[in-house]
Coordinates of C-alpha atoms in Angstrom, one line a residue:
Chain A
X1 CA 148.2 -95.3 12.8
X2 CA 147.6 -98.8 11.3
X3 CA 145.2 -99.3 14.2
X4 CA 142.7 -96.7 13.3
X5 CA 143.7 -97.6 9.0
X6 CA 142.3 -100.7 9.3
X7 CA 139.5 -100.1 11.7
X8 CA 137.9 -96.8 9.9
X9 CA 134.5 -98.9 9.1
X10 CA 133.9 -99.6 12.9
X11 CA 134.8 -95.9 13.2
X12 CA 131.7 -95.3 10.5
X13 CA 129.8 -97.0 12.7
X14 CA 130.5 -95.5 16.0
X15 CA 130.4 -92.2 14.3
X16 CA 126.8 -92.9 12.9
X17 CA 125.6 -94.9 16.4
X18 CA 127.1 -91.0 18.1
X19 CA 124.9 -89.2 15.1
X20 CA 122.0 -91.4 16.0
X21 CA 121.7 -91.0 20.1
X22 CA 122.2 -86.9 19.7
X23 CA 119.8 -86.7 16.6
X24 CA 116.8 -88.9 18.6
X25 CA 117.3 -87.1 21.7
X26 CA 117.7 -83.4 19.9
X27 CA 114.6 -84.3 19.1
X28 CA 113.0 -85.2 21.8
X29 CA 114.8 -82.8 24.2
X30 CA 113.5 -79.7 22.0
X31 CA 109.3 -80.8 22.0
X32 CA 110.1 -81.7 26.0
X33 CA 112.1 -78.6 26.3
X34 CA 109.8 -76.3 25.0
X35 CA 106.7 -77.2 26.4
X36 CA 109.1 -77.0 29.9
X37 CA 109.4 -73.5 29.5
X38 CA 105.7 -72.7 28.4
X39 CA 105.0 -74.3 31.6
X40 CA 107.3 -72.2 33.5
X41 CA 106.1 -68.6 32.0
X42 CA 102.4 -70.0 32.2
X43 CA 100.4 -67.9 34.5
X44 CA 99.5 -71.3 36.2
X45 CA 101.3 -71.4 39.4
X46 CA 101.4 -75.6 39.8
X47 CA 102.8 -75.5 36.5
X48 CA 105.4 -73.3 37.1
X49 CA 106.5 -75.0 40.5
X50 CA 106.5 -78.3 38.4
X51 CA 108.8 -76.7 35.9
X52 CA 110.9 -74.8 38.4
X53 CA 111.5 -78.1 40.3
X54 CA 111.9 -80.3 37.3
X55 CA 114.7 -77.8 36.0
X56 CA 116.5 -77.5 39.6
X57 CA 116.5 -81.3 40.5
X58 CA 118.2 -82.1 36.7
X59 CA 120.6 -79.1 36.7
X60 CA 121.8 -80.2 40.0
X61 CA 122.3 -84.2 39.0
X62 CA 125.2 -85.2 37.5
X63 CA 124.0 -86.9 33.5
X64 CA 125.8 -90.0 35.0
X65 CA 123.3 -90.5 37.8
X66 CA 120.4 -89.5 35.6
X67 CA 122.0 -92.5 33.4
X68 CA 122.3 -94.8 36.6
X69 CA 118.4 -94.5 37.4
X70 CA 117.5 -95.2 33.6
X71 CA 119.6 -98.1 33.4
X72 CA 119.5 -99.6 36.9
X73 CA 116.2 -98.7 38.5
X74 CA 114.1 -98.5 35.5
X75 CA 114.4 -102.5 34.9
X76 CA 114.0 -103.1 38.7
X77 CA 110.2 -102.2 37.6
X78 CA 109.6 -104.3 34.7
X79 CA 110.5 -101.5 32.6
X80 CA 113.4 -102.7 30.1
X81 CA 114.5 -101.5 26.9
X82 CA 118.0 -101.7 24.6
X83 CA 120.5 -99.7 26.1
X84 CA 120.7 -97.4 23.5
X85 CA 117.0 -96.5 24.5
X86 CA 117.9 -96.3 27.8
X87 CA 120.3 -93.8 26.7
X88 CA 118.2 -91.6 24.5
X89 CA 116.3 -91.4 27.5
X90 CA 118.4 -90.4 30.0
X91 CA 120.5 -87.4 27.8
X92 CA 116.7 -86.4 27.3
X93 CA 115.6 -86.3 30.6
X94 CA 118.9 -84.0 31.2
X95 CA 119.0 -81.5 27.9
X96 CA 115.0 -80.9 28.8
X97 CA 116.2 -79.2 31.1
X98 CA 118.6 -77.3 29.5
X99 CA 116.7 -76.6 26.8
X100 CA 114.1 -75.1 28.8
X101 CA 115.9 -72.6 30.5
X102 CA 117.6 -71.7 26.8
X103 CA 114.4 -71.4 25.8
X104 CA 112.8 -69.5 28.9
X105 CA 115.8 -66.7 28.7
X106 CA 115.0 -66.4 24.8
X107 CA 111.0 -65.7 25.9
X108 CA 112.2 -63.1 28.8
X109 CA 114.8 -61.3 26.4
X110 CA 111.7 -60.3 24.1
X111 CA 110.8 -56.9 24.6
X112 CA 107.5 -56.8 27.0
X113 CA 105.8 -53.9 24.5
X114 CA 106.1 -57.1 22.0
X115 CA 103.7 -59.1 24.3
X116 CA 102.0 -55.6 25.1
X117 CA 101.3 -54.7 21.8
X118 CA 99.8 -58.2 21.4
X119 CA 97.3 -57.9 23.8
X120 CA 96.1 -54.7 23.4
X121 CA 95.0 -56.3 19.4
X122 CA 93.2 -58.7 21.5
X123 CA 95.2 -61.7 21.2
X124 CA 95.1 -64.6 23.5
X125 CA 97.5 -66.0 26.2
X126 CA 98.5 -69.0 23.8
X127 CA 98.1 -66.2 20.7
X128 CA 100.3 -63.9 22.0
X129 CA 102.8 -66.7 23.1
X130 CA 102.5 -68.8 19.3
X131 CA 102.0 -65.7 17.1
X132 CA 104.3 -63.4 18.9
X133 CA 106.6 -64.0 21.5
X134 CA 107.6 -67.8 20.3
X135 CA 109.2 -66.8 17.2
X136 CA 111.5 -63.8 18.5
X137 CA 112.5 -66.1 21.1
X138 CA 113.7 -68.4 18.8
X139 CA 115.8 -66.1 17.2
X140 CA 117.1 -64.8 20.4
X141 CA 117.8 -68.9 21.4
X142 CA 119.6 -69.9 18.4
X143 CA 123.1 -69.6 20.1
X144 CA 122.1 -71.0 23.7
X145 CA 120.2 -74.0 22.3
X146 CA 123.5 -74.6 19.6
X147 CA 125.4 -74.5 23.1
X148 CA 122.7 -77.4 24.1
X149 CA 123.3 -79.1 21.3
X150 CA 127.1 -79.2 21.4
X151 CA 126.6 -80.1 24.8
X152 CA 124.7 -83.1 23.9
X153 CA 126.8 -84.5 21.0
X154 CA 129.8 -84.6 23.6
X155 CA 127.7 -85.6 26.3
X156 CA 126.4 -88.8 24.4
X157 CA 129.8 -89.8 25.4
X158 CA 128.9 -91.4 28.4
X159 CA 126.7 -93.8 26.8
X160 CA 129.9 -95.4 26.3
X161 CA 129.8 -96.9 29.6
X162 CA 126.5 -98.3 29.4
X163 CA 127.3 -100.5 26.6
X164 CA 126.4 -98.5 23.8
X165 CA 129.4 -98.3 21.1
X166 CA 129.5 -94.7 19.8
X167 CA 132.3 -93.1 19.1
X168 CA 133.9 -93.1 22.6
X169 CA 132.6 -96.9 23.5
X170 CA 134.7 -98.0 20.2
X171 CA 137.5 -95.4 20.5
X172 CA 138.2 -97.1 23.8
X173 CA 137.5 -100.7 22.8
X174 CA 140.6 -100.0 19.8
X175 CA 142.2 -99.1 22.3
X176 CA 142.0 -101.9 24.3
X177 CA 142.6 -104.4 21.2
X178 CA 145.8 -102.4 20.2
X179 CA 147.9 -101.4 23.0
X180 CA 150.7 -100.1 21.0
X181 CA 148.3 -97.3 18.8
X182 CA 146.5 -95.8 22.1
X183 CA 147.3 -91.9 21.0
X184 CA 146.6 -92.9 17.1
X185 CA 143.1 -93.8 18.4
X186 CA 142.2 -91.6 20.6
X187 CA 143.1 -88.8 18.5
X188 CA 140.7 -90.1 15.7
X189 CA 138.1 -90.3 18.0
X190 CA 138.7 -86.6 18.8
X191 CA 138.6 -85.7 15.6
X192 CA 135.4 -87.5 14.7
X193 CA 133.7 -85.4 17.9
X194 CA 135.9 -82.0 16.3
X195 CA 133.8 -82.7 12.9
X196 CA 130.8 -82.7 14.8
X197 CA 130.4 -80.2 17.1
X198 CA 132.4 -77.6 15.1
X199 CA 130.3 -78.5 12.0
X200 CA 126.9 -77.5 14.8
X201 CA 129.0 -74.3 15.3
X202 CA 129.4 -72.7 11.9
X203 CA 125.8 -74.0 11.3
X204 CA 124.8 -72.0 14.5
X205 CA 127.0 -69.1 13.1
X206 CA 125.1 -69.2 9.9
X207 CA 121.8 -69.3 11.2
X208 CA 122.1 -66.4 13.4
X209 CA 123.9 -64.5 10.9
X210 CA 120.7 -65.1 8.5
X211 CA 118.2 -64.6 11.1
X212 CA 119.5 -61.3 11.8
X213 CA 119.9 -60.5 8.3
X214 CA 115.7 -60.7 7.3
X215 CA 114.2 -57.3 8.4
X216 CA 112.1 -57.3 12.1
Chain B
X1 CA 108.3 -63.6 34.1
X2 CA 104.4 -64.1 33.4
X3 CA 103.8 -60.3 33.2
X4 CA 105.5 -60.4 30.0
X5 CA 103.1 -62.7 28.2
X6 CA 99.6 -61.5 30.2
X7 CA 98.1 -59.0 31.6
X8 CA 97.1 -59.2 35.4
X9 CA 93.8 -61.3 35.3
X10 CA 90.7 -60.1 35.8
X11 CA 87.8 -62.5 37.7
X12 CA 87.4 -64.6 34.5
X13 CA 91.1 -64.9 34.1
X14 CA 91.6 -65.9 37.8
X15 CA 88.8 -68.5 37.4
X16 CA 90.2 -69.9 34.5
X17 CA 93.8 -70.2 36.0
X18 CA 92.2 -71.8 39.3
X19 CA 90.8 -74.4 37.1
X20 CA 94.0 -74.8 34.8
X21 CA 95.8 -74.9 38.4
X22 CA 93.6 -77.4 39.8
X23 CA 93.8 -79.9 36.2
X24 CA 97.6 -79.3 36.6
X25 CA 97.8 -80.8 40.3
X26 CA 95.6 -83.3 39.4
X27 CA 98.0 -84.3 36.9
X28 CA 101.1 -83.9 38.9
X29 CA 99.4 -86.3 41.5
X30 CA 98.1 -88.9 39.4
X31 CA 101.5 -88.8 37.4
X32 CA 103.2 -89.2 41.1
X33 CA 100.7 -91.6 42.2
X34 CA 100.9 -93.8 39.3
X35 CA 104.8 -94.3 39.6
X36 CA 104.5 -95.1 43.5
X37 CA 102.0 -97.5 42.8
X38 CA 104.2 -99.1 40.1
X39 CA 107.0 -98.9 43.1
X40 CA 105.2 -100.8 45.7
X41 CA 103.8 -102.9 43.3
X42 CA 107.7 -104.1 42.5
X43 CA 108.4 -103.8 46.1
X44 CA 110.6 -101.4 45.8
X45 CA 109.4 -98.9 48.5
X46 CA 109.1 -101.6 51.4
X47 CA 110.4 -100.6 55.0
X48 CA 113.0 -103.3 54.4
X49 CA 114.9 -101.9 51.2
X50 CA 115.3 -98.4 52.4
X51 CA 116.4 -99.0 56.2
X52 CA 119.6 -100.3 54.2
X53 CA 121.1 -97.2 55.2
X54 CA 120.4 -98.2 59.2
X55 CA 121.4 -101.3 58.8
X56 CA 124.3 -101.3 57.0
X57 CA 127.2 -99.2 59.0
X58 CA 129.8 -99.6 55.6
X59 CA 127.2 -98.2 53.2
X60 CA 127.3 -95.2 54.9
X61 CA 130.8 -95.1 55.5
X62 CA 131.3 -96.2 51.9
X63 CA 129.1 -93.2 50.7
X64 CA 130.9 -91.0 53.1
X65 CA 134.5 -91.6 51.6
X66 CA 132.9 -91.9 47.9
X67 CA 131.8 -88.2 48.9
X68 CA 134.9 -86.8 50.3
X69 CA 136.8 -88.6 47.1
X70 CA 134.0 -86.0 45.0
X71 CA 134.6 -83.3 47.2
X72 CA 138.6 -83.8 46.5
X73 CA 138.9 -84.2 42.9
X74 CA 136.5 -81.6 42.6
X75 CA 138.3 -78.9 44.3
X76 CA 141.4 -80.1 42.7
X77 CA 140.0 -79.3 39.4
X78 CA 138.4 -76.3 39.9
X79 CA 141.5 -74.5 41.5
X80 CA 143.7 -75.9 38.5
X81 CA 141.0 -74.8 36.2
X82 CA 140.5 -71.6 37.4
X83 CA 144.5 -71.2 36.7
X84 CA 144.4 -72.3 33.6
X85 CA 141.4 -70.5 32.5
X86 CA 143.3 -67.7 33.7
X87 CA 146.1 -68.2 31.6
X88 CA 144.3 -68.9 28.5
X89 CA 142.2 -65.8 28.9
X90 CA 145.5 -63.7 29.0
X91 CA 146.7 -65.4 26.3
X92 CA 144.1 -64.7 24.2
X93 CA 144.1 -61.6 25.1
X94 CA 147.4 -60.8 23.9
X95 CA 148.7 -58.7 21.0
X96 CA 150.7 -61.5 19.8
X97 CA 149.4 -63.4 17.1
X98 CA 151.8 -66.0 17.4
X99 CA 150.4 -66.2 21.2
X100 CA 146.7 -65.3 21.2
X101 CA 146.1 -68.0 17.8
X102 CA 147.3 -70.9 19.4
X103 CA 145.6 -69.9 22.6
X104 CA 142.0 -69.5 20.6
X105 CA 143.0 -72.7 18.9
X106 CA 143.6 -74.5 22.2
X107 CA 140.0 -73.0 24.1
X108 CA 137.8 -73.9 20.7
X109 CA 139.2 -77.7 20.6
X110 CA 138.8 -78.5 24.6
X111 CA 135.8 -77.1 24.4
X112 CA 134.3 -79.3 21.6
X113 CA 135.8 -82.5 23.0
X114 CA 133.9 -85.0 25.2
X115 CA 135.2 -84.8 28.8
X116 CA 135.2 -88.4 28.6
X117 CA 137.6 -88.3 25.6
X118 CA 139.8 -86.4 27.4
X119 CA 139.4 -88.4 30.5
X120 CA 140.5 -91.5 28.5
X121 CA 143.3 -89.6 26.8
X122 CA 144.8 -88.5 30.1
X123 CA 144.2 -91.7 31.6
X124 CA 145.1 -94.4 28.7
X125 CA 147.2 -91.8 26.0
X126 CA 149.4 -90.1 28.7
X127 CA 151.5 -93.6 29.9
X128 CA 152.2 -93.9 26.0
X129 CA 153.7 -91.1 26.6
X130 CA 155.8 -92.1 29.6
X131 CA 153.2 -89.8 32.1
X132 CA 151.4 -92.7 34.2
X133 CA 149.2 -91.0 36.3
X134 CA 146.9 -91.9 38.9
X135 CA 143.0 -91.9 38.4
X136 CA 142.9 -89.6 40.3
X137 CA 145.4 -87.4 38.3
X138 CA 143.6 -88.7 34.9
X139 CA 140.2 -87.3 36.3
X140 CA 141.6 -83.5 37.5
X141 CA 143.9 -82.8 34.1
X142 CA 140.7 -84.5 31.9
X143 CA 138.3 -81.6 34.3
X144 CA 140.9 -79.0 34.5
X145 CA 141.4 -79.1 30.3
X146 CA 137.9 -78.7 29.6
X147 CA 137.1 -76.4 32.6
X148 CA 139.8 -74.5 31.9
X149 CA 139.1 -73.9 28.4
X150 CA 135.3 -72.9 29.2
X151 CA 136.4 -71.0 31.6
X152 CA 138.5 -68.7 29.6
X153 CA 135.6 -68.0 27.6
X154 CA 133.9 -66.7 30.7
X155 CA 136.3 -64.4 31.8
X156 CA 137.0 -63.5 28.2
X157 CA 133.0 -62.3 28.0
X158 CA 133.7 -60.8 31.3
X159 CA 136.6 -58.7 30.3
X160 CA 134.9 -57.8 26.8
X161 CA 132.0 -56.4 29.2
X162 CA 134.4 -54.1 30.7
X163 CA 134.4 -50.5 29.6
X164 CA 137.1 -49.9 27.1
X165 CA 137.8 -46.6 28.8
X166 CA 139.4 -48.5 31.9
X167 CA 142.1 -50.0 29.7
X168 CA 142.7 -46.9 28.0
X169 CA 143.2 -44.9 31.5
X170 CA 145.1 -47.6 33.1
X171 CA 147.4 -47.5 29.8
X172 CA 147.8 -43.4 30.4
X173 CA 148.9 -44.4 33.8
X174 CA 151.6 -46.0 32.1
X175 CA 150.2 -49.6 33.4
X176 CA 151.8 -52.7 31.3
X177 CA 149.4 -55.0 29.4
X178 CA 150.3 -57.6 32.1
X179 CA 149.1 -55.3 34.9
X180 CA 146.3 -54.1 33.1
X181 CA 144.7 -58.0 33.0
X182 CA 145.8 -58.4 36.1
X183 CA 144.8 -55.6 38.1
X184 CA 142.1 -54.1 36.1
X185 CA 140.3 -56.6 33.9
X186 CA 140.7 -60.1 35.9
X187 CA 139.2 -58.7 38.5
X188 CA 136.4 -57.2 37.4
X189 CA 135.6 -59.8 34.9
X190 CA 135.2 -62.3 37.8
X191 CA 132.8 -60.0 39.5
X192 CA 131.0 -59.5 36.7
X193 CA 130.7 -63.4 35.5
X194 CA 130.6 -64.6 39.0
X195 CA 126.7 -66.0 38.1
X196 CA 128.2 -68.0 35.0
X197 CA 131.7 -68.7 36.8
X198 CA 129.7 -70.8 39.8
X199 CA 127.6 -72.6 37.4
X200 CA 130.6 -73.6 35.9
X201 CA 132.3 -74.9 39.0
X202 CA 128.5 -76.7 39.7
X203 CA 129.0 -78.5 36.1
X204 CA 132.7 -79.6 36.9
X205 CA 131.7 -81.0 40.5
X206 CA 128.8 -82.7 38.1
X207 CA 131.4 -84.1 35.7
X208 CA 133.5 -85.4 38.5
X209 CA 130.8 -88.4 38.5
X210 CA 132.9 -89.8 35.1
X211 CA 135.6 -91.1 37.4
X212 CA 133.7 -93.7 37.6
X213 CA 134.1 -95.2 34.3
X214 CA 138.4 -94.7 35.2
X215 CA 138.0 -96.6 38.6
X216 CA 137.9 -93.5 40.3
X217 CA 136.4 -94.2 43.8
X218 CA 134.0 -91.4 43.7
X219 CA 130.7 -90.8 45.5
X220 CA 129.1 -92.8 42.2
X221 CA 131.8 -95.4 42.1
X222 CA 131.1 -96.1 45.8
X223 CA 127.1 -96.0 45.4
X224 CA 127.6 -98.3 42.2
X225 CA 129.8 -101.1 44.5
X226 CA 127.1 -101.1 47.2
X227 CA 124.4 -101.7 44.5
X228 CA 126.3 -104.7 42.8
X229 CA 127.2 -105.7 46.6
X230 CA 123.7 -105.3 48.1
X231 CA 121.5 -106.5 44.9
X232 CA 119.8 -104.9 42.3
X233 CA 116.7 -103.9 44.3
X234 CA 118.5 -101.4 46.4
X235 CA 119.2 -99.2 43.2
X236 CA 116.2 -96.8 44.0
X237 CA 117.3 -96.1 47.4
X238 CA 121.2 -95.7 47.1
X239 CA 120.7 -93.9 43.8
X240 CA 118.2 -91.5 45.0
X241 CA 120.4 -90.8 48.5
X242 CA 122.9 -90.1 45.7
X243 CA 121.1 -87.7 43.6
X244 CA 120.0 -85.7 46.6
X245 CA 123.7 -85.9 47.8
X246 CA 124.9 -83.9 44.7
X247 CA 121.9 -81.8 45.1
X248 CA 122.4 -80.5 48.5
X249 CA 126.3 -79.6 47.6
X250 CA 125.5 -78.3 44.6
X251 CA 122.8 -76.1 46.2
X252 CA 125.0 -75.1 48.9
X253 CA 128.0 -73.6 46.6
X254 CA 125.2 -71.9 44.4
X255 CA 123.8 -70.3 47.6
X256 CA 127.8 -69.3 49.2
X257 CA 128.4 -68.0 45.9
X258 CA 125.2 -66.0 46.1
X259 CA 125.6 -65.3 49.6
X260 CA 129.1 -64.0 48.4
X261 CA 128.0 -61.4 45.9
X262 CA 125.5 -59.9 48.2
X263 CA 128.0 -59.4 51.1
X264 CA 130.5 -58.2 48.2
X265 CA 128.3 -56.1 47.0
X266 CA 126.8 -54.6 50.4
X267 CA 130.5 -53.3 51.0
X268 CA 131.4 -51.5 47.7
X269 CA 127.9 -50.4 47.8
X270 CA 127.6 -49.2 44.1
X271 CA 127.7 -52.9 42.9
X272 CA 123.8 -52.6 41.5
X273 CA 124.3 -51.7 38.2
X274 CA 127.5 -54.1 37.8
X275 CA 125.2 -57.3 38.7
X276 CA 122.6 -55.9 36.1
X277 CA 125.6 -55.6 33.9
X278 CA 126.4 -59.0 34.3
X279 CA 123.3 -60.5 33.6
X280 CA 123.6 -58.9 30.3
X281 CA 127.0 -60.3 29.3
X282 CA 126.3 -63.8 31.0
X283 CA 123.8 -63.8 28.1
X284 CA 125.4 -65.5 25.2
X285 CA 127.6 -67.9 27.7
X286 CA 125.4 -68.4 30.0
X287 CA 124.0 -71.2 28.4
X288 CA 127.3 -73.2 27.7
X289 CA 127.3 -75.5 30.6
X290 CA 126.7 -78.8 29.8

C-alpha cells in the first residue's frame, strides 16, 4: 500500500498525461470521424471507395501496428515529433475509423421519409445532411461513439510502451521500483481507468436519457 | 446507403458528381503521390530495402513463427473466452441475486479495464500471488478476461433478442432454467450475434499484438527484432508485410464466418428474418469493439 501512499502525485500525473492523449485525440478522432462517414454516404463513388478502404485497412490493423508505423516509419522520413504526438496520432488514425462507422450506422438508422421529407422542401444534399439527417444521427450515436470513447481511454494504454507515462507507463514503472507492492499498484492503476471510463458511462447514460426526453 | 440522403440524380446531378468524382481522385492521387515522392526521396522504396524479404531466409522464417505464435495465443483466447463469456452470461442470467450481482459486477469492471492493465496484472500481479505464469499464459487469461467479459454482453443482447414466448414454452415443458440457456437461448443467441461475436474474435486476434510489450514472441514481437536487427530503414517494409499479414487473417475469419451463416442459413432455410433480426440487436453492441 505504502508504494502507491507515497507515490499518489506521480499517479496525478499519469492520470492527467491519460486525460490528456484521450481528450486530444477525442477530438481529433470525432472532426476526422465525421467527415469519414460524410464521405462514405456521399453520392461520390471515389469518395466512398476512399472511405470504405480507409475504414477496412484500420479495422483490420492491430492499434499496436498503427502505433509501430507512427513511431518507427514516420521518423525514417524526416518526420519526428514527441512521442506523445506520435501517440495522439496513431489512437487517431485508429478511432477515425471507429468513429466513422458509429457515425455512418447513426446516419443509416434515420428514417429515409426524414431525408425524403427533406428533399421534397427542396433542400440540398449538404442541406438535407446538416439541417436534417446529422442531428438525428447524433442522437441515435450517442451510445456507439460513448463505446469509442471508452475504447479510447483504455486503449491510450499502449502508449505506455512508446515511452509515454500515462497511467499504465507509471503503474508499471511503481512497479518495477517496488517489487514487494506489485498488486497495491496495479490495482490503483485499475482504479484510476474504473474512475474514468465508468464516469464516460453514466455521462453517456445521462445524455441519452436527456436526449430522448426533449420532444422529436 | 446514398438513397437515403438523395434522390437518384438527374443529368445535372450526374454532372456534378462526375466532377466531385474527378476533384476526389485527383486528391487521392496527389495525396498518394506526395507520400511516395517523400518515400523515394528518403530512399525508402529502393529495390534494395524491400527484396529483404528474398534475401533474408530468417526474416521470413522469423515472421512465420511470430505468426503461428499469433495464430496460437489467439485461438487460445478465444476458445477460453468464449467459455467464459458463456458462464458469465448464465450467471447473469440467473434468479439469484447473490449470483447474477457479482456476475454484472465482474462483466462491467473487465470491460472498463485496459487489456494492457490486465496483461500486466496477470503477468507481474499473479507471481505475487504464488501463480508464475508463462507469457504466454499472462497474454490468454489478460485476452480471455476482457473477451470474456465483452463477450457475455453479446450473448446477453443475443438472448434479450429472443422472444420471451420461447422461455415461457420451454418452462411449460417443464425444462430447468439450466436447460432453458442451454438448449434454447445459447443457441440462438449465437446465431443471432454471430455478426458481433466474429468481430469480437477479429478484435482479440488484434489485441494479441500486446504480447509484445510482455516478451511474447508474437508476429509483432518477431517483426520488431528483425527491424532492430536489420536497421531502422527496413521499418516500412517489415511493418507494412505486417499490417497486410493481420489483414489477410482477419479478412479470412470475417469471410468463414460469413461463409458460415450463409451455408447455416441455406439449410434451416427460414434463417432470413433471424439475420434481419440480428442486425437489429447488434445495434447498441455492435459498436463496442475496441
Amino acid at each position: 500500500m505504502d508504494a502507491v501512499l507515497d507515490n499518489l502525485d506521480i499517479f496525478r500525473e499519469g492520470f492527467i498525461q491519460t486525460l490528456r492523449l484521450s481528450l486530444f485525440a477525442a477530438v481529433a478522432a470525432l472532426i476526422l470521424g465525421t467527415a469519414l462517414a460524410a464521405m462514405r454516404v456521399s453520392p461520390v463513388p471515389p469518395l466512398r471507395w476512399a472511405g470504405t478502404a480507409y475504414v477496412e485497412t484500420v479495422r483490420n490493423t492491430p492499434l499496436t501496428i498503427v502505433f509501430f508505423f507512427v513511431v518507427f516509419v514516420l521518423p525514417q522520413v524526416d518526420i519526428v515529433f514527441s512521442y506523445f504526438t506520435f501517440a495522439v496520432m496513431a489512437l487517431t488514425i485508429y478511432h477515425t475509423a471507429l468513429v466513422c462507422e458509429a457515425v455512418r450506422s447513426g446516419v443509416n438508422g434515420v428514417d429515409a421519409g426524414q431525408a425524403e421529407a427533406a428533399r421534397a422542401l427542396g433542400l440540398t444534399f449538404s442541406q438535407t445532411l446538416r439541417l436534417v439527417v446529422l442531428p438525428q444521427a447524433f442522437r441515435n450515436v450517442v451510445q456507439p461513439l460513448g463505446s469509442v470513447g471508452s475504447a479510447l481511454i483504455r486503449n491510450t494504454s499502449i502508449a505506455a510502451a512508446f515511452g509515454v507515462q500515462e497511467l499504465t507507463g507509471i503503474s508499471q514503472r511503481l512497479t518495477t521500483a517496488n517489487p514487494g507492492d506489485v498488486i497495491a499498484v496495479l490495482l490503483a492503476g485499475i482504479v484510476c481507468y474504473l474512475v474514468l471510463t465508468l464516469s464516460l458511462a453514466w455521462a453517456v447514460g445521462l445524455t441519452e436519457r436527456r436526449l430522448t426526453r426533449t420532444p422529436r | 446507403m446514398s438513397i437515403v440522403l438523395s434522390d437518384p440524380p438527374g443529368p445535372r446531378g450526374r454532372r456534378r458528381i462526375l466532377i466531385a468524382s474527378v476533384v476526389a481522385v485527383a486528391a487521392v492521387a496527389a495525396l498518394v503521390v506526395l507520400a511516395v515522392l517523400r518515400l523515394s526521396d528518403k530512399g525508402q522504396l529502393d529495390g534494395e530495402v524491400w527484396s529483404v524479404f528474398f534475401d533474408e531466409p530468417d526474416l521470413r522464417t522469423l515472421l512465420w513463427e511470430g505468426l503461428l505464435d499469433t495464430l496460437r495465443a489467439a485461438a487460445t483466447g478465444m476458445v477460453l473466452a468464449v467459455a467464459v463469456g458463456t458462464t458469465l452470461a448464465f450467471a447473469r442470467q440467473s434468479d439469484r441475486r447473490l449470483v447474477s450481482v457479482p456476475a454484472a459486477a465482474v462483466v462491467e469492471m473487465l470491460r472498463g479495464l485496459p487489456l494492457l492493465m490486465l496483461i500486466f496484472f496477470a503477468y507481474l500481479g499473479l507471481p505475487q500471488l504464488g501463480v508464475n505464469l508463462s507469457a504466454f499464459w499472462a497474454l490468454v487469461i489478460g485476452l480471455t478476461a476482457y473477451n470474456g467479459a465483452v463477450l457475455s454482453e453479446i450473448f446477453r443482447a443475443g438472448i434479450q433478442s429472443i422472444d420471451k414466448g420461447q422461455t415461457e414454452a420451454a418452462a411449460a415443458l417443464g425444462l430447468r432454467g439450466t436447460q432453458i440457456f442451454t438448449l434454447i437461448q445459447f443457441p440462438q443467441a449465437v446465431r443471432r450475434m454471430s455478426p458481433t461475436l466474429v468481430s469480437q474474435l477479429v478484435t482479440l486476434l488484434k489485441d494479441t499484438s500486446l504480447g509484445f510489450v510482455i516478451g511474447y514472441t508474437e508476429l509483432l514481437r518477431q517483426g520488431r527484432s528483425a527491424v532492430e536487427f536489420l536497421g531502422g530503414r527496413y521499418a516500412l517494409p517489415v511493418y507494412t508485410v505486417l499490417a497486410v499479414m493481420y489483414i489477410i487473417v482477419n479478412l479470412s475469419l470475417s469471410l468463414t464466418a460469413r461463409w458460415l451463416e450463409r451455408r447455416q442459413a441455406h439449410r434451416l432455410g427460414s434463417s432470413a428474418p433471424i439475420l434481419l433480426d440480428a442486425a437489429d440487436a447488434a445495434g447498441p453492441v455492435a459498436a463496442s469493439r475496441s
